Coordinates of C-alpha atoms (C1' of nucleotides) in Angstrom, one line a residue:
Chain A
X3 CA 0.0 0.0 0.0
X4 CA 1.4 3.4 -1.0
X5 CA 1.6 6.0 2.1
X6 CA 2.8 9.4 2.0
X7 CA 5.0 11.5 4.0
X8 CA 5.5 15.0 4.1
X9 CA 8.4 16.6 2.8
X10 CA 9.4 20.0 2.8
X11 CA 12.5 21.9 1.4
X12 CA 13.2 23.5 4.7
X13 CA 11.7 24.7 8.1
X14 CA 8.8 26.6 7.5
X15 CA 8.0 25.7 3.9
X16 CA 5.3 23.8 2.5
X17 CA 5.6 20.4 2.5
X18 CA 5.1 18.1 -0.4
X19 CA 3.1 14.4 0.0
X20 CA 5.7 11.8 -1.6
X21 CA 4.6 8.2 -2.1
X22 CA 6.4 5.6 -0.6
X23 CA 6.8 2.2 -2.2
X24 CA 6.1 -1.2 -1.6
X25 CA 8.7 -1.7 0.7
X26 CA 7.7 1.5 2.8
X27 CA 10.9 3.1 1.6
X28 CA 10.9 6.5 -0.4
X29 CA 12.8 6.3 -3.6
X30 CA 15.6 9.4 -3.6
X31 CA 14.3 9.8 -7.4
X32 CA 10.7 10.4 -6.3
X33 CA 12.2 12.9 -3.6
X34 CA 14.4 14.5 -6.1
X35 CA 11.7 14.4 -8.6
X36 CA 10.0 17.3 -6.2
X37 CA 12.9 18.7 -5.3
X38 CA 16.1 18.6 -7.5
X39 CA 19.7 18.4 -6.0
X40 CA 18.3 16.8 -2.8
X41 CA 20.0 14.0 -1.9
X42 CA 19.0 13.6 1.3
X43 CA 16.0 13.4 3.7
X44 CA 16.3 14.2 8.0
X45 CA 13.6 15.3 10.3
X46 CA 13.6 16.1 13.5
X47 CA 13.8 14.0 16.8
X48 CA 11.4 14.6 19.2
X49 CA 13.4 13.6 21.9
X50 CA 16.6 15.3 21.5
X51 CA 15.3 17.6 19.5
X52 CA 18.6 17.4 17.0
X53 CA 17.7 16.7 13.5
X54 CA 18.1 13.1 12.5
X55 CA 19.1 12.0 9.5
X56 CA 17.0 9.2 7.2
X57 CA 18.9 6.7 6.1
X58 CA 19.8 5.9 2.4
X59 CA 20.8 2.6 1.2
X60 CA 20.9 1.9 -2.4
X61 CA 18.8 5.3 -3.7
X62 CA 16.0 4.3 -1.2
X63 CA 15.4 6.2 2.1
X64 CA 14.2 3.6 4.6
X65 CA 11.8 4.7 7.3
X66 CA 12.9 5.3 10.7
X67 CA 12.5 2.7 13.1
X68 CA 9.0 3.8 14.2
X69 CA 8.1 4.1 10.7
X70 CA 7.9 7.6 9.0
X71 CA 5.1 8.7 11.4
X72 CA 3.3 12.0 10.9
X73 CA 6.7 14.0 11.0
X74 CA 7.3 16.5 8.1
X75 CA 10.9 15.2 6.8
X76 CA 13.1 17.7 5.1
X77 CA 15.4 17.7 2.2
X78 CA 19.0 17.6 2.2
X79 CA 21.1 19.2 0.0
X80 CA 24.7 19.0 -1.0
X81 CA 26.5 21.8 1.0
X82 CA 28.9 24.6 -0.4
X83 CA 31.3 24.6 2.6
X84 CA 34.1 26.8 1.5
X85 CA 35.8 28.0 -1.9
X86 CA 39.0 25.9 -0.4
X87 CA 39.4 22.1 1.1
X88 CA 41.1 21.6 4.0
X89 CA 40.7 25.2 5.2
X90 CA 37.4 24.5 7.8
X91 CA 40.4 24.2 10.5
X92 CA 42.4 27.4 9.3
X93 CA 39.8 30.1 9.4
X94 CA 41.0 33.0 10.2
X95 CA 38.1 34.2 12.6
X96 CA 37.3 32.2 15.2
X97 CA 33.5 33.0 14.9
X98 CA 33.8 31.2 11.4
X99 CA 32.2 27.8 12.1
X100 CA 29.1 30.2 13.8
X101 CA 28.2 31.5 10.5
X102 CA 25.4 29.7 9.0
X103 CA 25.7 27.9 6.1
X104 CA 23.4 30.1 4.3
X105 CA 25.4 32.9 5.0
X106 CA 28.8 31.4 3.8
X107 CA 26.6 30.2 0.7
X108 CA 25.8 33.4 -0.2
X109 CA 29.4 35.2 0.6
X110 CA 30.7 32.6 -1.7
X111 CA 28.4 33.6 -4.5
X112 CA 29.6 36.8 -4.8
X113 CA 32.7 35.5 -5.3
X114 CA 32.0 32.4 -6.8
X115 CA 31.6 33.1 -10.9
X116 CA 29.6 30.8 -12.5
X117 CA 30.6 29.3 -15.9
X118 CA 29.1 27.7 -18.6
X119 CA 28.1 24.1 -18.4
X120 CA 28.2 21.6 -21.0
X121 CA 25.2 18.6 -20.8
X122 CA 26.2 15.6 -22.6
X123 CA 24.2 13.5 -23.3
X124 CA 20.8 14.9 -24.2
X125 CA 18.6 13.0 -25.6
X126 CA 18.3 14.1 -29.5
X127 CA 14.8 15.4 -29.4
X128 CA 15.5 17.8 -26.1
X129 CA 15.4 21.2 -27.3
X130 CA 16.0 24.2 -25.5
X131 CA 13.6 24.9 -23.9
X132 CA 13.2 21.9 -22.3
X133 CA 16.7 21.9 -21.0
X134 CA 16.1 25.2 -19.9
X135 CA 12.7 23.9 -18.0
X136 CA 14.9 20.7 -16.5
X137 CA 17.6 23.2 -15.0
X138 CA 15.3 25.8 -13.8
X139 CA 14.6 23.6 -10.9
X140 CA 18.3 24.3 -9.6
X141 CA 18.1 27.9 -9.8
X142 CA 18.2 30.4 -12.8
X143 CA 19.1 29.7 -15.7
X144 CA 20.5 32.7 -17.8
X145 CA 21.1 30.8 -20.6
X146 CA 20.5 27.3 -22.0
X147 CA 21.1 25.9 -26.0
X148 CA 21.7 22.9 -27.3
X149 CA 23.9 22.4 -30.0
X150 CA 22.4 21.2 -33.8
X151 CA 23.9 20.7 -37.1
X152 CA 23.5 23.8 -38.5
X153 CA 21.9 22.3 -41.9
X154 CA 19.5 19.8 -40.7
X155 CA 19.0 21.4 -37.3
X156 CA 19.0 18.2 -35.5
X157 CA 20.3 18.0 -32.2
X158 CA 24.1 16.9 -31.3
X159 CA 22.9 15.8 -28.4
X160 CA 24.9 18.0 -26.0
X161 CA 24.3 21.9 -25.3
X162 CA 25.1 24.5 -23.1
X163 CA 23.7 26.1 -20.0
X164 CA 24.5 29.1 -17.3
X165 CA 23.2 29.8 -13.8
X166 CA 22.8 32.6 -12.3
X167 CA 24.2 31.3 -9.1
X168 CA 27.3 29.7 -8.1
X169 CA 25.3 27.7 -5.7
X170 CA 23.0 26.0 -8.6
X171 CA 25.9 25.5 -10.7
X172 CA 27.7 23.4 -8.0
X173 CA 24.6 21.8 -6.8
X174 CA 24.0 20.9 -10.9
X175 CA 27.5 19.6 -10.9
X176 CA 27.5 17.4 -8.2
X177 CA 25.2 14.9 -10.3
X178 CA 24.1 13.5 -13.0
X179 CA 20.7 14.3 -14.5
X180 CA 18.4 12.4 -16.2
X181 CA 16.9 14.3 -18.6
X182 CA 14.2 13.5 -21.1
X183 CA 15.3 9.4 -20.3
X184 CA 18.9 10.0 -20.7
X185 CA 21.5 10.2 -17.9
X186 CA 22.9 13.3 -19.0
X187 CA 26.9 14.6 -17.4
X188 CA 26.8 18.2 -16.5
X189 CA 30.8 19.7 -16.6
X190 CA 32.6 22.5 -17.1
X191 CA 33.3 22.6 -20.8
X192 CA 36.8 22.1 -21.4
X193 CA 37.2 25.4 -23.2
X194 CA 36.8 27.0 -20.3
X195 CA 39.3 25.4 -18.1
X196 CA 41.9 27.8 -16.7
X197 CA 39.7 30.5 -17.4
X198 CA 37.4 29.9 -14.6
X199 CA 40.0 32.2 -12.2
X200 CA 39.3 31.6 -8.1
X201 CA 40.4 34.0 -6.3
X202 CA 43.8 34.9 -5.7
X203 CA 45.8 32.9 -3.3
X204 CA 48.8 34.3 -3.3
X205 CA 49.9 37.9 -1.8
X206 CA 52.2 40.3 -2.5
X207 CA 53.6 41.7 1.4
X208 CA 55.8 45.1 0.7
X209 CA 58.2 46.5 2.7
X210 CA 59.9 43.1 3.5
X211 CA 63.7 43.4 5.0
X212 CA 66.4 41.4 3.7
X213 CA 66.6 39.5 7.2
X214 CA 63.1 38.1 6.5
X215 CA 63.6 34.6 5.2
X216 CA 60.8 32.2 3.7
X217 CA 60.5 30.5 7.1
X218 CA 59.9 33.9 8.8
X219 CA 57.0 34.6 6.2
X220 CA 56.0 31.0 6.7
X221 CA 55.9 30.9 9.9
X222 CA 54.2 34.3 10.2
X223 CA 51.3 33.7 8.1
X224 CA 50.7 29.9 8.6
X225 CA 49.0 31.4 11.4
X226 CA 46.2 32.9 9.4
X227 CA 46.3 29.4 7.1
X228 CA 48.2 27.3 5.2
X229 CA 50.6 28.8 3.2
X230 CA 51.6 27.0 0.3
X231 CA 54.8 29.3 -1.0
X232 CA 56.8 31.5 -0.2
X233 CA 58.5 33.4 -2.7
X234 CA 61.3 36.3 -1.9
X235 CA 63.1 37.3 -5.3
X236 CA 66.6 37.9 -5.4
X237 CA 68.8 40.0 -5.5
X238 CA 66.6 41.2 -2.2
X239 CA 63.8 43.8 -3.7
X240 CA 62.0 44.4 -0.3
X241 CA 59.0 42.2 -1.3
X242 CA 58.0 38.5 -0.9
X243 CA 55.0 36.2 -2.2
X244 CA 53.0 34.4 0.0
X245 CA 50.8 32.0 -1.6
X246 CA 48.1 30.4 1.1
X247 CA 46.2 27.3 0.3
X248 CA 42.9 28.9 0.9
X249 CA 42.3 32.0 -0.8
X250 CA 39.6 33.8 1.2
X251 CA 42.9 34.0 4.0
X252 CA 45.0 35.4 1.1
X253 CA 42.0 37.7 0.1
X254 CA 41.2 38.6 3.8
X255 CA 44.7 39.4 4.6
X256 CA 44.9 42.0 1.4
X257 CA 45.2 45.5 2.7
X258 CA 46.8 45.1 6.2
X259 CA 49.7 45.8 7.7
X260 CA 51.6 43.0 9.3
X261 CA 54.5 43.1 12.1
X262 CA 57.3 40.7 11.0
X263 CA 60.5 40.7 13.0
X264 CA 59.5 44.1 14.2
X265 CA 58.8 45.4 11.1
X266 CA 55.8 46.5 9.4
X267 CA 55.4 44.9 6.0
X268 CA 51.8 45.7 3.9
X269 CA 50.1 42.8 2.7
X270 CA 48.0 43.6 -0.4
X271 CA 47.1 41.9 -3.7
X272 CA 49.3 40.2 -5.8
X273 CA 48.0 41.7 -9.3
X274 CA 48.9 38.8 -11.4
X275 CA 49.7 40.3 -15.0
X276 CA 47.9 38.8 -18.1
X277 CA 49.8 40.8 -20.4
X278 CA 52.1 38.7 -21.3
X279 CA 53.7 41.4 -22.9
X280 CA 56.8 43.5 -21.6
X281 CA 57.7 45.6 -18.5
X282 CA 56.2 45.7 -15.1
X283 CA 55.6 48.3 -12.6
X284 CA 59.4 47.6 -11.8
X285 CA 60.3 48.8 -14.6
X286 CA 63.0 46.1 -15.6
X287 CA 63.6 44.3 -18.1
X288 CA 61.0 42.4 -20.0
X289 CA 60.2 39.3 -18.4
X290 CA 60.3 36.5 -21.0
X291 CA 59.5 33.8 -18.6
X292 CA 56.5 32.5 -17.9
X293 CA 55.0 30.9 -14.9
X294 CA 56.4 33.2 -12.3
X295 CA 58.6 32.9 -9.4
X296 CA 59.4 29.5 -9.5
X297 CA 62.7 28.9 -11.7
X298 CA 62.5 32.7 -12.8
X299 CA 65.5 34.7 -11.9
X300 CA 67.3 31.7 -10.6
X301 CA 68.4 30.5 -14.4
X302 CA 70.0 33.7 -15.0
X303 CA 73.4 31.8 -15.6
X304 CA 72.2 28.9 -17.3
X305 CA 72.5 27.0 -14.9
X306 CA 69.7 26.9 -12.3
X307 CA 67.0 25.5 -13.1
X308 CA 63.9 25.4 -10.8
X309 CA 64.5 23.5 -7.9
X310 CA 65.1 25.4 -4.9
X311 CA 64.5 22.5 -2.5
X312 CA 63.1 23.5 0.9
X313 CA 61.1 26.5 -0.4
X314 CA 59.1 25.7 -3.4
X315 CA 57.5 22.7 -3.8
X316 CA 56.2 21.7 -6.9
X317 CA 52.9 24.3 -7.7
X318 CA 51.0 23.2 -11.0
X319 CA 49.3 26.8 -10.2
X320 CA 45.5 27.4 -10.3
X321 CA 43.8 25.7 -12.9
X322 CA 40.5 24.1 -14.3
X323 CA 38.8 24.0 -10.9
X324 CA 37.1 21.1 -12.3
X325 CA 38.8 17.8 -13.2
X326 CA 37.2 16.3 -16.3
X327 CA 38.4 14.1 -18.6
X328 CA 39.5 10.6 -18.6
X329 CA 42.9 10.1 -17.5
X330 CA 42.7 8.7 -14.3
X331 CA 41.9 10.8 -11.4
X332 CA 43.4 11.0 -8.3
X333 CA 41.1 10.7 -5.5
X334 CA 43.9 10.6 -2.9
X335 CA 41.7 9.6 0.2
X336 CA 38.2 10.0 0.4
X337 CA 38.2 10.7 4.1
X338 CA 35.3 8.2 5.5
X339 CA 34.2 9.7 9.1
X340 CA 30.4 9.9 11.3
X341 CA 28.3 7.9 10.1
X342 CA 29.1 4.7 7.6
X343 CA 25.6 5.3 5.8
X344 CA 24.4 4.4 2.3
X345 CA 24.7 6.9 -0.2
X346 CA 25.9 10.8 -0.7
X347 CA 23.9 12.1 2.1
X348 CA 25.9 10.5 4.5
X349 CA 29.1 8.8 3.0
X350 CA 30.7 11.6 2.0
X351 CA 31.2 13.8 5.6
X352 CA 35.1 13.9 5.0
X353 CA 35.1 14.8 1.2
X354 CA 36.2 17.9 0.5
X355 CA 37.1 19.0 -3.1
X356 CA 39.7 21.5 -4.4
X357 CA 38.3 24.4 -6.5
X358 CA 41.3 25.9 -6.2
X359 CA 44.1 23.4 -7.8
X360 CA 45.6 21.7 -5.2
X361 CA 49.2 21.8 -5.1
X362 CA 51.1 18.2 -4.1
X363 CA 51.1 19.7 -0.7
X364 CA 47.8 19.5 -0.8
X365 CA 47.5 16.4 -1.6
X366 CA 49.4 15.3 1.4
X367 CA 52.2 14.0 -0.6
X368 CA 54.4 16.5 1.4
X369 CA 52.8 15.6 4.5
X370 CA 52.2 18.9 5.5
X371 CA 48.6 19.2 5.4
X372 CA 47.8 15.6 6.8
X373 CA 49.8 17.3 10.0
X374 CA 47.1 20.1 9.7
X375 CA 44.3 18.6 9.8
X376 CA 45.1 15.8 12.1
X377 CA 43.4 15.6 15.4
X378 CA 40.5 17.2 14.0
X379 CA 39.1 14.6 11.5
X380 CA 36.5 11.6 12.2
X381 CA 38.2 8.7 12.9
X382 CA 38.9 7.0 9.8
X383 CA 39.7 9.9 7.9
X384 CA 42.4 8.6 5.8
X385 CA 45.6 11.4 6.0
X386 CA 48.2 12.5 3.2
X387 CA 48.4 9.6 1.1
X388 CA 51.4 9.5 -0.8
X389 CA 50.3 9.3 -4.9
X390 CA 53.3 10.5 -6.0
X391 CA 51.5 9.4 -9.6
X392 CA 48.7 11.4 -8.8
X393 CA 46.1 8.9 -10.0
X394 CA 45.0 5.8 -9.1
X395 CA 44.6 5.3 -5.3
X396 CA 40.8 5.2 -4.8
X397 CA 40.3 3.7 -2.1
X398 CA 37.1 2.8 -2.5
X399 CA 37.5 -0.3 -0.4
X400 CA 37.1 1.8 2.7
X401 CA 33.9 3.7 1.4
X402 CA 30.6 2.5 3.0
X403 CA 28.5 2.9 0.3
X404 CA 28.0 1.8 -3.7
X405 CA 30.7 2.9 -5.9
X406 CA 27.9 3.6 -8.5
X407 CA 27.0 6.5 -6.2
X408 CA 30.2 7.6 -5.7
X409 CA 30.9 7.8 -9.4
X410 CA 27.2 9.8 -9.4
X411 CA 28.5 11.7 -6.9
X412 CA 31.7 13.0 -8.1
X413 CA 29.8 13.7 -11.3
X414 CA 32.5 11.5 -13.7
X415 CA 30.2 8.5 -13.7
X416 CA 33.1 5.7 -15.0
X417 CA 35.5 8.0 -16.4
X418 CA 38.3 9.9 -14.8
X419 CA 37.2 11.0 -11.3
X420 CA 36.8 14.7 -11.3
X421 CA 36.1 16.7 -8.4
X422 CA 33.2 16.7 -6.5
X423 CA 32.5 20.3 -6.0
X424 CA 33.0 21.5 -2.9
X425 CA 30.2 19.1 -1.7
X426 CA 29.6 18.8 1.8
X427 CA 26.7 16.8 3.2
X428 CA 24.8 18.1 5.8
X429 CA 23.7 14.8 7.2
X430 CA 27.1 13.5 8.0
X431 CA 27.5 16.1 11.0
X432 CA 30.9 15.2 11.6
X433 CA 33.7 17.3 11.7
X434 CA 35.2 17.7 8.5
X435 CA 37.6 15.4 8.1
X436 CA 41.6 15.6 6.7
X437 CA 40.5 14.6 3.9
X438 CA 42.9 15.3 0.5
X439 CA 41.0 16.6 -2.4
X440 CA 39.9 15.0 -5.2
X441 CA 42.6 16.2 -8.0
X442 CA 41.7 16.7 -11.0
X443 CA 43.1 13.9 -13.4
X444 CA 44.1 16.8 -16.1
X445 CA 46.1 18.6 -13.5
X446 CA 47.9 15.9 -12.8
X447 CA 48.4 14.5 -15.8
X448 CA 50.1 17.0 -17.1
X449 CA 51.4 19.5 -14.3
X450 CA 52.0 18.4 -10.9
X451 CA 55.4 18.0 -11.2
X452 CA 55.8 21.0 -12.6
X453 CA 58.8 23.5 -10.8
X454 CA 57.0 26.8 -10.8
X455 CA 54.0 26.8 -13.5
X456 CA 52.1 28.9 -10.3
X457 CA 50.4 30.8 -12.8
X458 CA 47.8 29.0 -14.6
X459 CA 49.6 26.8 -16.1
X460 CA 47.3 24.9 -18.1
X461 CA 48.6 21.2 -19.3
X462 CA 44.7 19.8 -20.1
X463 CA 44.0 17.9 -22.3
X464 CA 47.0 16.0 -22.2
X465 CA 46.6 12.9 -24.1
X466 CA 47.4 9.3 -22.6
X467 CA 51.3 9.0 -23.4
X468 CA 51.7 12.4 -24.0
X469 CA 52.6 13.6 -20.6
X470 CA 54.0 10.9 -17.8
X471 CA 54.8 13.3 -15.5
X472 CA 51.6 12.6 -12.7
X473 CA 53.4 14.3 -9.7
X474 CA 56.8 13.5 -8.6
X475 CA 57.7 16.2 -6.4
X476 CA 60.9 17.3 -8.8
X477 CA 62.0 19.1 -5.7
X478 CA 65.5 20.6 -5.6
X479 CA 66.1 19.4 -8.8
X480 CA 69.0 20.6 -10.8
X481 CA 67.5 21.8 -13.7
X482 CA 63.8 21.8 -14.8
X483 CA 63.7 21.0 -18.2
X484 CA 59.5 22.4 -17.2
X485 CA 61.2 25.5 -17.9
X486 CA 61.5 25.0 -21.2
X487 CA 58.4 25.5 -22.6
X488 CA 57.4 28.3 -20.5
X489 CA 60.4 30.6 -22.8
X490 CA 58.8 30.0 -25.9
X491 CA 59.8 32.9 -27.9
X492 CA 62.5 34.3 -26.0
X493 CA 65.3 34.8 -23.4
X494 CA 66.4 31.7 -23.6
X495 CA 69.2 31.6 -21.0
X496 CA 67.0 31.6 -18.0
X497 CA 66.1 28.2 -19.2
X498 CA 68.5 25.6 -19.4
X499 CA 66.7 23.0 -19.3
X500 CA 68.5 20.8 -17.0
X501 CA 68.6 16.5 -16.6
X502 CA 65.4 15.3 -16.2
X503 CA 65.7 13.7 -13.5
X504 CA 62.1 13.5 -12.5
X505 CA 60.0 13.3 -15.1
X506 CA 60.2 9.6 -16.2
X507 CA 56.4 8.7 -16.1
X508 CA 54.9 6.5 -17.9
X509 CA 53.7 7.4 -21.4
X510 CA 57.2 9.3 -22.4
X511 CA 57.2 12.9 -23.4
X512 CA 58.7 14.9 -20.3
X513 CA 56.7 18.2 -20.3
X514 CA 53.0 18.8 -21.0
X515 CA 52.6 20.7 -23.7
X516 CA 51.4 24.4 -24.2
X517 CA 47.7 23.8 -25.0
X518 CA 45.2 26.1 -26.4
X519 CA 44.4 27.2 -23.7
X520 CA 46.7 29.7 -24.6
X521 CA 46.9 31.7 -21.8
X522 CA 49.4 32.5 -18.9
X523 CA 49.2 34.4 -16.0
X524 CA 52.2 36.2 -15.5
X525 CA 53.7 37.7 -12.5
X526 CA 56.3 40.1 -13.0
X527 CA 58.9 39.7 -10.4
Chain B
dG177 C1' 14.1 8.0 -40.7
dT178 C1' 20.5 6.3 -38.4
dT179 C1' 24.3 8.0 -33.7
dG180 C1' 25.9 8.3 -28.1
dA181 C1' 31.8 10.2 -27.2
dG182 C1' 32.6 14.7 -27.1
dC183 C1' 33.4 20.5 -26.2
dG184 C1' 30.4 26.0 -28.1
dT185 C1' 29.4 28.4 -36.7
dT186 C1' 27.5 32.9 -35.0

DNA sequence: GTTGAGCGTT
């Protein structure tokens, strides 16, 4: 016998009478049917008065023990918990984790810039507007085509959307849709990788002394977050980079004046240049290189190369803040903590993902951020795995729940595991866990070895075989032969191109190669 | 009138 039960989007709104089935349980497609991007029911406990979540096993949400009762349930939804993994612990303000989630929703937004999303997989009779209607139930849609042949006008069976929020967009991307009887992927097109800028995470602090060493930055701002790099040119110019690992830190620190070793040093932005055209604000000599601090001045003599050991760690830079495509992925640890319960409402407490491209740092292989976040996670939360190949080490044996959902989850279905965006779920209730981000297989593929690309250095679409080089540290290596094709077109000596010591993946060819993406950030040191 | 991995005539 079919019963209903009461569901509502939230406290206060109406609810909605979903069937049950047969079995008493309530299918997650009937709830998501009423209300898209749910992915979860709770309600709340009479006795404790907490919320409770409903448990979901297998896209069914079983009844509580009791039976669903007259309670009104209410929907779950993936959470936006931060433009940055592994940052929850490092906020800045100590009223952070008081802000509700609505609230840190809504600052992201404004900083959050939503992109174009491609949907594969339509059906060949969808048209527009009914892609358009489908999507409207996430939020609005400014824009929604699908792509014909321009002679026949039939369908290609993909097209094109654009929210109007970040907050739809993610919630979009966190799933797959069926649409019109097709399971259709939503993903950021690969045109637009590297274009989708976050914000800035790296700082430029003035009025730095010469005493002032990388560890004395580090030290100094590690307090405010993770810093990922420190960057001091030489021959001493009085300023310093500091890259953090969250960029709302580096954004938040922007404007302030900071006491290091006694002295006051100003903290503002770092003003990347695009132009990848002649003299800075310096007014030196063109700067030929590209990709920043990292192997810049120190090849002057031909002889330097990138690695500078302690300081810079490899940095493939800020890049597609999506992983797509189907070279591997690397899903370092999916941090498993609270509640072992089916599905994504609960399964995925620890799972953080990297909007921001995570550097190796951040995936632990350095260790550094495991040590951050340690103590703080759910048991179980699986710390700085070493993937040195930056693919490969799913460990999905340690995950609770169907691999299918997972896949549905991270919005890659059976190819390449790309980055769940920035889900959180707000049934798991657990602290967030030390989990390392889900990299994005592109990234990876082509970059993470990389000695200084810190500037949007894009290696996508790097074929199979094309690019082996899936993130060995290349640390304080002599010689980056990486350098090489950042110089293309000029000043050669600042790139010798030394032994290649650490770039003997598999599949061959050394460096990825310049793509059409085209372009390079460029900071002019 | 067919197709089913991909990536946007303008």
């Amino acid at each position: 016998m079919t019963t209903y039960l009461q569901v509502a989007e939230d406290d206060g709104e109406e609810p909605i009478e979903l069937p049950t089935e047969d079995d008493g349980t309530l299918l997650l497609s009937t709830l998501a049917a009423a209300y898209p991007g749910t992915c979860g029911l709770k309600y709340r406990n009479p006795d404790s008065r907490a919320m409770r979540g409903v448990r979901l096993v297998e896209g069914r949400l079983h009844a509580p023990e009791t039976g669903w009762g007259n309670s009104i349930y209410f929907c779950v939804f993936p959470k936006v918990i931060s433009t940055h993994p592994f940052t929850a612990e490092n906020k800045r303000k100590s009223d952070d984790h008081l802000e509700n989630s609505t609230a840190k929703t809504k600052r992201m937004e404004s900083k959050q810039k939503c992109s174009d999303l491609i949907v594969l997989g339509l059906p060949w009779k969808t048209t527009e507007q009914q892609l358009r209607e489908y999507f409207e139930a996430y939020g609005e849609v400014l824009m929604a085509q699908v792509k014909k042949d321009s002679k026949t006008g039939q369908s290609k069976g993909f097209g094109f959307i654009r929210f109007a929020s970040y907050e739809s967009q993610m919630r979009v991307l966190a799933q797959r849709h069926m649409i019109d009887g097709r399971w259709c992927d939503v993903k950021i097109p690969n045109s637009k990788e590297g274009q989708v800028q976050q914000v800035p995470c790296k700082v430029f602090v003035g009025r730095c002394t010469e005493d002032m060493q990388g560890d004395d930055l580090r030290d100094y701002f590690s307090k405010f977050g993770e810093v990922t790099d420190v960057f001091i040119p030489k021959p001493f110019r009085a300023f310093a980079f500091v890259t953090f690992l969250d960029p709302e830190v580096a954004q938040s620190l922007c404007g302030e004046d900071h006491i290091i070793k006694g002295v006051s040093v100003h903290v503002s932005n770092a003003a990347p240049k695009t132009d990848p055209s002649r003299v800075g604000a310096s007014g030196r000599a063109p700067v030929d290189r590209i990709g920043g601090p990292y192997g810049g001045n120190m090849g002057g003599g031909g002889g330097g190369g990138g690695g500078r050991g302690t300081e810079h760690k490899a940095l493939p830079g800020p890049a597609g803040p999506y992983g797509q495509g189907p070279y591997g992925g690397s899903v370092t640890a999916i941090g498993v903590g609270g509640t072992a319960g089916g599905g994504w409402g609960q399964a995925l407490p620890g799972s953080r993902a990297n909007l921001d491209m995570p550097n190796l740092q951040a995936l632990g292989i350095t260790g550094g951020i495991g040590a951050t976040g340690g103590g703080q996670g759910p048991p179980g939360a699986t710390q700085g795995m070493n993937n040195p190949m930056g693919m490969g080490t799913l460990n999905l044996g340690t995950l609770p729940m169907n691999p299918a959902i997972v896949a549905a989850a991270l919005n890659q279905a059976a190819a390449g595991w790309g980055i769940i965006g920035n889900l959180q779920s707000a049934q798991g209730g657990q602290d967030n866990g030390p989990t390392q981000g889900f990299g994005n297989p592109q990234q990876f593929a082509g970059g993470a070895s990389a000695q200084g690309g810190n500037q949007a250095v894009q290696p996508a679409n790097v074929p199979p075989g094309q690019s082996g080089n899936a993130g060995t540290p290349n640390q304080g290596a002599g010689g980056s032969s990486f350098l090489g094709w950042m110089n293309q077109g000029g000043g050669g000596a600042e790139n010798p191109g030394g032994p290649n010591t650490t770039n003997q993946g598999p599949g061959g060819a050394s460096w990825p190669q310049r793509d059409k993406g085209g372009s390079y950030l460029k900071y002019d040191v």
